[in-house]
Amino acid sequence: MIFAEPLGPGHVARQQVCRAGEALVWAMYRRTFYYAVDGLDQLGAPGRSLFARGASAVGRGVGDFALTVLGGGGDSGDDKAPAADHLVFGPSSASLAASAMARFEPGRRVDRLWALTSTRLVIAERYVAAEPVEEKSFLGKAIGFGREVGKILADNRRKYGEHVEGEPVTVPDYRIVCEFSRAQIASVSHDRVTFVDGSGFEFLLENPAVADDEVVVSELTKFWLRRGERLVLGLPPIVGYVGGVVGGEVRLPLVASSPMPALELDKQRWPLPAPPSPQDWTDDPTLGYWVDAPAASCLAVSLADHFAFSRGNARLAVSDQRVAVVYPTRLFEAKPSSVFTTFAEIPGGAVRSLETPCVGASLPARPVVRLMFADGSSLALRRQS
């Protein structure tokens, strides 16, 4: 279940960091950094950095070297030192990158949001307001304690990390602590920013590896395919809401509008989606699907309705001849006569393309499966690594 994951960095950056008219290029959460700066050791003290020596020897291979030294990646790695997920490099301690990071402590785990926009590079830290301290008498404290215990006992809503059943995922408050103008930046990529003085930041990203679910593929091949059919894609059930834009209107969450199977489902006990940010839908831990369609009658909506209704019980199946929503037959029959029951079957000729892109502005990249239909509609499904 993905509901416990934090709201993704792209969604947060767009709402907390970006100015009006400013475009977001990418955003990421980073926690631990070390120095790869000439004249400094990895913790920023004067000395010859192991990272700098490694970088000098292998050029841009700082990242692999860092993970080996501080991430426990080698036989002699120090397991007590937290692994670096970003590095500060440069020709001296007076360089732009090193000077800016001097305010932070290397080697510590501190959550920060990094965002590259059309005008600047921003570093922001999460802000949590301190709760007011109220002086109370002994009796007042006892009464207050009793009330808090009563609230806890009475609140049986499910908790998913910071998210709560029935409440929208909140956008955490991040405040900018450091920024660099585009005039200071010489070059950028998804994993590296280099300034005009040769200093910069390297981000050690591990892109999620997505593989086919062998059990799902085997089951669909054996129990769903017709004679002469070939399975193109089979996905496990995805637990999450459907969001989308239908007829120019944002629907979050989307509610099924077409007739659905006679199926009794348990009470839904999920958090609600965060405030809408369509380009960042994969950042929302409650969303499993996104539909774009010019009208509710479109093919993508006919599939999306089932995913919105089924609460994670239905799955997508694609063969070289058709696309369909597939339910376990046991949900309908006490003694099932088959393994799967098919709904919303669409002939393969109505499918314009099937893609597996990465979408959104967050890094590491978020993989999805996207079906494009001849009627101009599309349906994207989140893929789990």
Tab-separated table of C-alpha atoms in Angstrom:
chain	number	residue	atom	x	y	z
A	1	MET	CA	0.000	0.000	0.000
A	2	ILE	CA	1.338	3.398	-1.005
A	3	PHE	CA	-0.876	5.560	1.219
A	4	ALA	CA	1.834	6.039	3.855
A	5	GLU	CA	4.282	7.631	1.413
A	6	PRO	CA	4.831	11.399	1.705
A	7	LEU	CA	3.401	13.756	-0.882
A	8	GLY	CA	5.970	13.847	-3.692
A	9	PRO	CA	8.467	16.684	-4.140
A	10	GLY	CA	7.122	17.946	-7.464
A	11	HIS	CA	3.655	18.544	-6.033
A	12	VAL	CA	5.095	20.236	-2.942
A	13	ALA	CA	7.574	22.387	-4.860
A	14	ARG	CA	4.930	23.624	-7.272
A	15	GLN	CA	2.743	24.810	-4.395
A	16	GLN	CA	5.336	25.853	-1.808
A	17	VAL	CA	8.366	27.052	-3.782
A	18	CYS	CA	7.450	28.144	-7.304
A	19	ARG	CA	6.585	31.765	-7.934
A	20	ALA	CA	3.838	32.900	-10.273
A	21	GLY	CA	4.909	32.290	-13.860
A	22	GLU	CA	7.880	30.152	-12.827
A	23	ALA	CA	8.140	26.709	-14.455
A	24	LEU	CA	9.271	23.688	-12.433
A	25	VAL	CA	11.971	21.583	-14.133
A	26	TRP	CA	12.488	18.966	-11.423
A	27	ALA	CA	12.235	18.499	-7.669
A	28	MET	CA	13.564	15.923	-5.222
A	29	TYR	CA	13.904	15.163	-1.541
A	30	ARG	CA	17.485	14.774	-0.308
A	31	ARG	CA	18.723	14.025	3.205
A	32	THR	CA	22.476	13.486	3.610
A	33	PHE	CA	25.405	15.197	1.916
A	34	TYR	CA	29.192	15.133	2.090
A	35	TYR	CA	31.890	17.262	0.519
A	36	ALA	CA	33.958	16.408	-2.533
A	37	VAL	CA	35.771	19.744	-2.450
A	38	ASP	CA	39.502	20.350	-2.892
A	39	GLY	CA	41.020	21.381	0.440
A	40	LEU	CA	38.211	19.867	2.539
A	41	ASP	CA	37.585	16.406	3.895
A	42	GLN	CA	34.187	14.802	3.451
A	43	LEU	CA	32.835	16.584	6.539
A	44	GLY	CA	34.043	20.004	5.431
A	45	ALA	CA	37.124	20.283	7.660
A	46	PRO	CA	40.435	21.432	6.102
A	47	GLY	CA	42.169	18.454	4.529
A	48	ARG	CA	42.380	16.470	1.333
A	49	SER	CA	38.993	14.890	0.654
A	50	LEU	CA	38.814	11.213	-0.223
A	51	PHE	CA	35.952	12.165	-2.512
A	52	ALA	CA	38.026	14.840	-4.235
A	53	ARG	CA	40.835	12.363	-4.849
A	54	GLY	CA	38.339	9.849	-6.211
A	55	ALA	CA	36.758	12.490	-8.408
A	56	SER	CA	40.138	13.571	-9.727
A	57	ALA	CA	40.959	10.003	-10.603
A	58	VAL	CA	37.734	9.033	-12.312
A	59	GLY	CA	36.217	12.305	-13.504
A	60	ARG	CA	32.465	12.370	-12.920
A	61	GLY	CA	32.393	9.100	-11.007
A	62	VAL	CA	32.048	10.799	-7.623
A	63	GLY	CA	28.724	9.179	-6.853
A	64	ASP	CA	29.828	5.555	-6.985
A	65	PHE	CA	32.931	6.398	-4.984
A	66	ALA	CA	30.848	8.119	-2.311
A	67	LEU	CA	28.460	5.243	-1.914
A	68	THR	CA	31.352	2.835	-1.496
A	69	VAL	CA	33.117	4.938	1.134
A	70	LEU	CA	30.145	6.088	3.204
A	71	GLY	CA	27.233	3.896	2.248
A	72	GLY	CA	28.560	0.542	3.327
A	73	GLY	CA	29.041	-0.378	-0.323
A	74	GLY	CA	32.441	-1.970	0.130
A	75	ASP	CA	33.968	-4.542	2.463
A	76	SER	CA	35.568	-1.803	4.541
A	77	GLY	CA	32.558	0.564	4.437
A	78	ASP	CA	31.527	2.239	7.691
A	79	ASP	CA	27.997	1.000	8.377
A	80	LYS	CA	27.524	3.696	11.044
A	81	ALA	CA	27.897	6.559	8.584
A	82	PRO	CA	24.665	7.419	6.732
A	83	ALA	CA	24.922	6.970	3.011
A	84	ALA	CA	25.235	10.113	0.914
A	85	ASP	CA	22.367	10.894	-1.429
A	86	HIS	CA	23.977	14.109	-2.690
A	87	LEU	CA	27.479	15.584	-2.814
A	88	VAL	CA	28.977	19.056	-2.847
A	89	PHE	CA	31.928	19.364	-5.229
A	90	GLY	CA	34.168	22.227	-6.212
A	91	PRO	CA	37.681	23.669	-6.471
A	92	SER	CA	37.737	25.255	-2.992
A	93	SER	CA	35.824	26.007	0.181
A	94	ALA	CA	35.143	29.504	-1.182
A	95	SER	CA	33.270	28.172	-4.226
A	96	LEU	CA	29.558	28.853	-4.643
A	97	ALA	CA	28.330	25.383	-3.693
A	98	ALA	CA	30.633	24.891	-0.706
A	99	SER	CA	29.976	28.366	0.688
A	100	ALA	CA	26.223	27.904	0.481
A	101	MET	CA	26.280	24.504	2.198
A	102	ALA	CA	28.491	25.723	5.057
A	103	ARG	CA	25.314	26.567	6.988
A	104	PHE	CA	24.311	22.881	7.032
A	105	GLU	CA	25.935	19.955	8.803
A	106	PRO	CA	27.287	17.215	6.519
A	107	GLY	CA	26.706	13.579	7.392
A	108	ARG	CA	23.353	14.226	9.116
A	109	ARG	CA	19.944	13.048	7.970
A	110	VAL	CA	17.843	16.163	7.457
A	111	ASP	CA	14.897	16.242	5.049
A	112	ARG	CA	15.250	18.975	2.449
A	113	LEU	CA	13.424	19.807	-0.752
A	114	TRP	CA	15.506	20.697	-3.813
A	115	ALA	CA	13.803	22.318	-6.787
A	116	LEU	CA	15.143	23.521	-10.122
A	117	THR	CA	12.882	26.072	-11.779
A	118	SER	CA	13.096	28.181	-14.904
A	119	THR	CA	14.775	30.961	-12.896
A	120	ARG	CA	16.673	29.391	-9.976
A	121	LEU	CA	17.803	26.418	-7.910
A	122	VAL	CA	16.126	26.322	-4.516
A	123	ILE	CA	16.808	24.453	-1.274
A	124	ALA	CA	13.951	24.411	1.230
A	125	GLU	CA	13.440	22.850	4.651
A	126	ARG	CA	10.234	21.625	6.198
A	127	TYR	CA	8.714	23.994	8.704
A	128	VAL	CA	6.679	22.705	11.632
A	129	ALA	CA	5.171	25.327	13.912
A	130	ALA	CA	5.818	24.774	17.597
A	131	GLU	CA	2.705	24.016	19.594
A	132	PRO	CA	1.942	26.659	22.241
A	133	VAL	CA	2.796	25.637	25.803
A	134	GLU	CA	-0.080	26.287	28.174
A	135	GLU	CA	0.529	26.371	31.907
A	136	LYS	CA	-2.060	24.382	33.838
A	137	SER	CA	-2.715	23.391	37.410
A	138	PHE	CA	-2.330	19.773	38.443
A	139	LEU	CA	-6.095	19.296	38.171
A	140	GLY	CA	-6.143	21.002	34.777
A	141	LYS	CA	-3.362	18.758	33.529
A	142	ALA	CA	-5.203	15.665	34.730
A	143	ILE	CA	-8.408	16.742	33.001
A	144	GLY	CA	-6.513	17.599	29.817
A	145	PHE	CA	-4.768	14.253	29.844
A	146	GLY	CA	-8.079	12.457	30.243
A	147	ARG	CA	-9.579	14.344	27.333
A	148	GLU	CA	-6.634	13.498	25.076
A	149	VAL	CA	-6.849	9.821	25.986
A	150	GLY	CA	-10.578	9.920	25.259
A	151	LYS	CA	-9.967	11.466	21.838
A	152	ILE	CA	-7.399	8.800	20.990
A	153	LEU	CA	-9.704	5.976	22.060
A	154	ALA	CA	-12.680	7.466	20.196
A	155	ASP	CA	-10.741	8.085	16.979
A	156	ASN	CA	-10.578	4.722	15.264
A	157	ARG	CA	-9.690	6.121	11.859
A	158	ARG	CA	-6.846	4.382	10.093
A	159	LYS	CA	-3.510	6.142	9.988
A	160	TYR	CA	-1.115	5.847	7.061
A	161	GLY	CA	2.097	7.560	8.123
A	162	GLU	CA	1.111	11.235	8.366
A	163	HIS	CA	-2.139	10.656	6.463
A	164	VAL	CA	-5.503	9.882	8.051
A	165	GLU	CA	-8.559	8.048	6.774
A	166	GLY	CA	-11.134	10.445	5.369
A	167	GLU	CA	-8.878	13.508	5.407
A	168	PRO	CA	-7.074	15.027	2.399
A	169	VAL	CA	-3.338	14.495	2.163
A	170	THR	CA	-1.894	17.802	3.342
A	171	VAL	CA	0.793	19.779	1.545
A	172	PRO	CA	3.660	20.154	4.052
A	173	ASP	CA	5.064	23.613	4.649
A	174	TYR	CA	8.551	24.043	3.179
A	175	ARG	CA	10.446	27.296	3.459
A	176	ILE	CA	13.365	28.383	1.307
A	177	VAL	CA	16.734	28.458	3.075
A	178	CYS	CA	19.027	28.893	0.073
A	179	GLU	CA	18.744	29.685	-3.632
A	180	PHE	CA	20.906	30.239	-6.697
A	181	SER	CA	19.942	32.311	-9.723
A	182	ARG	CA	20.100	30.898	-13.248
A	183	ALA	CA	22.920	33.347	-13.971
A	184	GLN	CA	25.083	31.402	-11.474
A	185	ILE	CA	24.358	28.048	-13.146
A	186	ALA	CA	26.548	26.845	-16.015
A	187	SER	CA	24.849	23.508	-16.727
A	188	VAL	CA	22.124	21.262	-15.362
A	189	SER	CA	20.888	17.697	-15.750
A	190	HIS	CA	18.598	15.497	-13.718
A	191	ASP	CA	21.457	14.420	-11.431
A	192	ARG	CA	23.937	17.306	-11.505
A	193	VAL	CA	24.039	21.092	-11.237
A	194	THR	CA	27.312	22.873	-12.081
A	195	PHE	CA	27.898	26.551	-11.347
A	196	VAL	CA	29.954	29.031	-13.324
A	197	ASP	CA	32.926	28.609	-10.933
A	198	GLY	CA	33.110	24.822	-11.441
A	199	SER	CA	31.457	23.896	-8.152
A	200	GLY	CA	28.080	22.260	-7.821
A	201	PHE	CA	25.971	19.378	-6.579
A	202	GLU	CA	25.750	15.764	-7.644
A	203	PHE	CA	22.566	13.877	-6.772
A	204	LEU	CA	22.859	10.136	-6.283
A	205	LEU	CA	19.593	8.894	-7.723
A	206	GLU	CA	18.436	5.301	-7.849
A	207	ASN	CA	15.778	4.995	-10.507
A	208	PRO	CA	13.170	2.381	-9.592
A	209	ALA	CA	13.431	-0.892	-11.465
A	210	VAL	CA	10.041	-2.071	-12.685
A	211	ALA	CA	9.567	-5.708	-13.640
A	212	ASP	CA	6.529	-7.682	-14.747
A	213	ASP	CA	4.716	-9.508	-11.965
A	214	GLU	CA	5.385	-13.127	-12.881
A	215	VAL	CA	2.404	-14.441	-10.888
A	216	VAL	CA	0.004	-12.033	-12.610
A	217	VAL	CA	1.419	-12.822	-16.043
A	218	SER	CA	1.141	-16.553	-15.389
A	219	GLU	CA	-2.450	-16.322	-14.117
A	220	LEU	CA	-3.687	-14.166	-16.978
A	221	THR	CA	-1.920	-16.311	-19.550
A	222	LYS	CA	-3.449	-19.476	-18.161
A	223	PHE	CA	-6.943	-18.299	-17.189
A	224	TRP	CA	-7.783	-15.180	-19.236
A	225	LEU	CA	-6.234	-15.418	-22.705
A	226	ARG	CA	-8.249	-16.916	-25.516
A	227	ARG	CA	-6.818	-19.413	-27.962
A	228	GLY	CA	-4.364	-17.669	-30.303
A	229	GLU	CA	-4.088	-14.565	-28.090
A	230	ARG	CA	-0.803	-13.167	-26.736
A	231	LEU	CA	-0.571	-11.266	-23.454
A	232	VAL	CA	0.966	-7.809	-23.901
A	233	LEU	CA	0.530	-6.463	-20.368
A	234	GLY	CA	-0.879	-7.733	-17.119
A	235	LEU	CA	-0.840	-5.589	-13.988
A	236	PRO	CA	-1.596	-6.526	-10.401
A	237	PRO	CA	-4.508	-4.678	-8.784
A	238	ILE	CA	-3.603	-1.083	-7.926
A	239	VAL	CA	-5.052	0.248	-4.688
A	240	GLY	CA	-5.857	3.920	-5.069
A	241	TYR	CA	-8.288	6.506	-6.345
A	242	VAL	CA	-8.782	7.520	-9.950
A	243	GLY	CA	-8.241	11.182	-10.783
A	244	GLY	CA	-8.504	12.933	-14.078
A	245	VAL	CA	-9.770	15.618	-16.382
A	246	VAL	CA	-13.016	14.680	-18.139
A	247	GLY	CA	-14.662	17.141	-20.475
A	248	GLY	CA	-12.335	19.873	-19.221
A	249	GLU	CA	-13.348	19.312	-15.576
A	250	VAL	CA	-10.947	18.043	-12.905
A	251	ARG	CA	-12.462	15.054	-11.115
A	252	LEU	CA	-10.652	14.146	-7.920
A	253	PRO	CA	-11.510	11.531	-7.058
A	254	LEU	CA	-13.418	10.330	-10.083
A	255	VAL	CA	-16.694	8.548	-9.271
A	256	ALA	CA	-18.006	5.859	-11.614
A	257	SER	CA	-20.849	7.187	-13.772
A	258	SER	CA	-21.569	4.078	-15.874
A	259	PRO	CA	-23.345	0.900	-14.656
A	260	MET	CA	-21.100	-1.233	-12.434
A	261	PRO	CA	-21.157	-4.914	-11.435
A	262	ALA	CA	-23.376	-6.064	-8.560
A	263	LEU	CA	-20.575	-6.229	-6.024
A	264	GLU	CA	-20.651	-5.597	-2.279
A	265	LEU	CA	-17.437	-3.945	-1.114
A	266	ASP	CA	-16.105	-3.196	2.336
A	267	LYS	CA	-16.180	0.358	3.654
A	268	GLN	CA	-13.495	2.487	2.038
A	269	ARG	CA	-11.027	3.637	4.685
A	270	TRP	CA	-8.493	5.613	2.684
A	271	PRO	CA	-7.119	9.117	3.032
A	272	LEU	CA	-8.486	11.591	0.481
A	273	PRO	CA	-6.380	13.025	-2.375
A	274	ALA	CA	-4.320	16.168	-1.876
A	275	PRO	CA	-5.369	19.463	-3.504
A	276	PRO	CA	-5.417	18.923	-7.288
A	277	SER	CA	-2.162	19.210	-9.228
A	278	PRO	CA	-2.816	17.217	-12.433
A	279	GLN	CA	0.772	17.295	-13.708
A	280	ASP	CA	1.926	15.861	-10.366
A	281	TRP	CA	-0.706	13.174	-9.859
A	282	THR	CA	1.902	10.431	-9.352
A	283	ASP	CA	3.181	12.384	-6.325
A	284	ASP	CA	-0.111	11.819	-4.507
A	285	PRO	CA	0.085	8.546	-2.533
A	286	THR	CA	-3.697	8.072	-2.757
A	287	LEU	CA	-3.877	8.126	-6.571
A	288	GLY	CA	-3.372	4.985	-8.622
A	289	TYR	CA	-4.779	6.149	-11.961
A	290	TRP	CA	-5.216	9.265	-14.088
A	291	VAL	CA	-7.627	9.692	-16.983
A	292	ASP	CA	-7.752	12.414	-19.632
A	293	ALA	CA	-10.813	12.439	-21.845
A	294	PRO	CA	-12.788	14.974	-23.871
A	295	ALA	CA	-16.073	13.386	-22.710
A	296	ALA	CA	-17.449	10.890	-20.193
A	297	SER	CA	-18.406	8.557	-23.062
A	298	CYS	CA	-14.730	7.969	-24.009
A	299	LEU	CA	-13.099	4.552	-23.841
A	300	ALA	CA	-10.556	5.525	-21.179
A	301	VAL	CA	-13.408	6.563	-18.868
A	302	SER	CA	-15.158	3.211	-19.319
A	303	LEU	CA	-12.054	1.534	-17.898
A	304	ALA	CA	-11.426	4.200	-15.260
A	305	ASP	CA	-14.967	3.846	-13.901
A	306	HIS	CA	-14.252	0.242	-12.948
A	307	PHE	CA	-11.008	1.129	-11.199
A	308	ALA	CA	-12.785	3.926	-9.318
A	309	PHE	CA	-15.574	1.541	-8.273
A	310	SER	CA	-13.617	-1.624	-7.471
A	311	ARG	CA	-11.337	-0.227	-4.710
A	312	GLY	CA	-8.315	-2.180	-5.825
A	313	ASN	CA	-10.114	-5.429	-6.735
A	314	ALA	CA	-9.977	-5.016	-10.517
A	315	ARG	CA	-6.896	-5.085	-12.715
A	316	LEU	CA	-5.942	-4.124	-16.258
A	317	ALA	CA	-5.227	-6.801	-18.854
A	318	VAL	CA	-3.990	-6.130	-22.385
A	319	SER	CA	-3.581	-8.709	-25.126
A	320	ASP	CA	-2.687	-8.303	-28.790
A	321	GLN	CA	-6.451	-8.355	-29.510
A	322	ARG	CA	-8.196	-6.511	-26.660
A	323	VAL	CA	-7.984	-4.373	-23.516
A	324	ALA	CA	-10.188	-5.145	-20.521
A	325	VAL	CA	-10.854	-4.762	-16.831
A	326	VAL	CA	-10.574	-8.112	-15.073
A	327	TYR	CA	-12.122	-9.033	-11.700
A	328	PRO	CA	-11.595	-12.240	-9.703
A	329	THR	CA	-14.759	-14.282	-10.270
A	330	ARG	CA	-14.771	-15.307	-6.592
A	331	LEU	CA	-16.069	-11.808	-5.804
A	332	PHE	CA	-19.324	-12.656	-7.613
A	333	GLU	CA	-19.757	-16.394	-7.093
A	334	ALA	CA	-19.456	-18.498	-3.947
A	335	LYS	CA	-18.312	-21.402	-6.105
A	336	PRO	CA	-16.612	-19.649	-9.029
A	337	SER	CA	-16.878	-21.309	-12.411
A	338	SER	CA	-13.839	-19.388	-13.708
A	339	VAL	CA	-10.853	-17.497	-12.327
A	340	PHE	CA	-11.534	-14.131	-13.971
A	341	THR	CA	-14.578	-12.167	-15.099
A	342	THR	CA	-14.077	-9.559	-17.804
A	343	PHE	CA	-15.714	-6.137	-18.085
A	344	ALA	CA	-15.335	-3.056	-20.321
A	345	GLU	CA	-13.679	-5.049	-23.087
A	346	ILE	CA	-12.246	-2.839	-25.837
A	347	PRO	CA	-11.011	-4.208	-29.196
A	348	GLY	CA	-7.311	-3.793	-29.846
A	349	GLY	CA	-7.972	-1.667	-32.917
A	350	ALA	CA	-9.296	1.130	-30.687
A	351	VAL	CA	-5.931	1.419	-28.925
A	352	ARG	CA	-3.607	3.946	-30.536
A	353	SER	CA	-0.582	3.185	-28.333
A	354	LEU	CA	0.623	1.616	-25.104
A	355	GLU	CA	3.532	3.454	-23.474
A	356	THR	CA	5.579	3.069	-20.306
A	357	PRO	CA	6.910	6.605	-19.719
A	358	CYS	CA	8.089	8.378	-16.598
A	359	VAL	CA	5.904	11.377	-15.770
A	360	GLY	CA	5.879	14.364	-13.461
A	361	ALA	CA	8.669	16.596	-12.224
A	362	SER	CA	9.750	14.498	-9.247
A	363	LEU	CA	13.056	12.658	-9.101
A	364	PRO	CA	13.634	9.734	-9.045
A	365	ALA	CA	11.303	9.462	-12.025
A	366	ARG	CA	7.828	7.965	-11.567
A	367	PRO	CA	7.013	5.133	-14.040
A	368	VAL	CA	3.484	4.637	-15.373
A	369	VAL	CA	1.649	2.621	-18.007
A	370	ARG	CA	-0.345	4.821	-20.373
A	371	LEU	CA	-2.963	3.708	-22.891
A	372	MET	CA	-3.880	6.138	-25.673
A	373	PHE	CA	-7.180	5.513	-27.484
A	374	ALA	CA	-8.349	6.471	-30.952
A	375	ASP	CA	-11.123	8.663	-29.494
A	376	GLY	CA	-8.517	11.022	-27.977
A	377	SER	CA	-8.750	9.741	-24.407
A	378	SER	CA	-5.967	8.234	-22.306
A	379	LEU	CA	-5.586	6.273	-19.088
A	380	ALA	CA	-2.403	6.112	-17.028
A	381	LEU	CA	-1.745	3.634	-14.230
A	382	ARG	CA	0.918	3.886	-11.554
A	383	ARG	CA	3.595	1.182	-11.646
A	384	GLN	CA	5.130	-0.132	-8.457
A	385	SER	CA	8.847	-0.883	-8.287
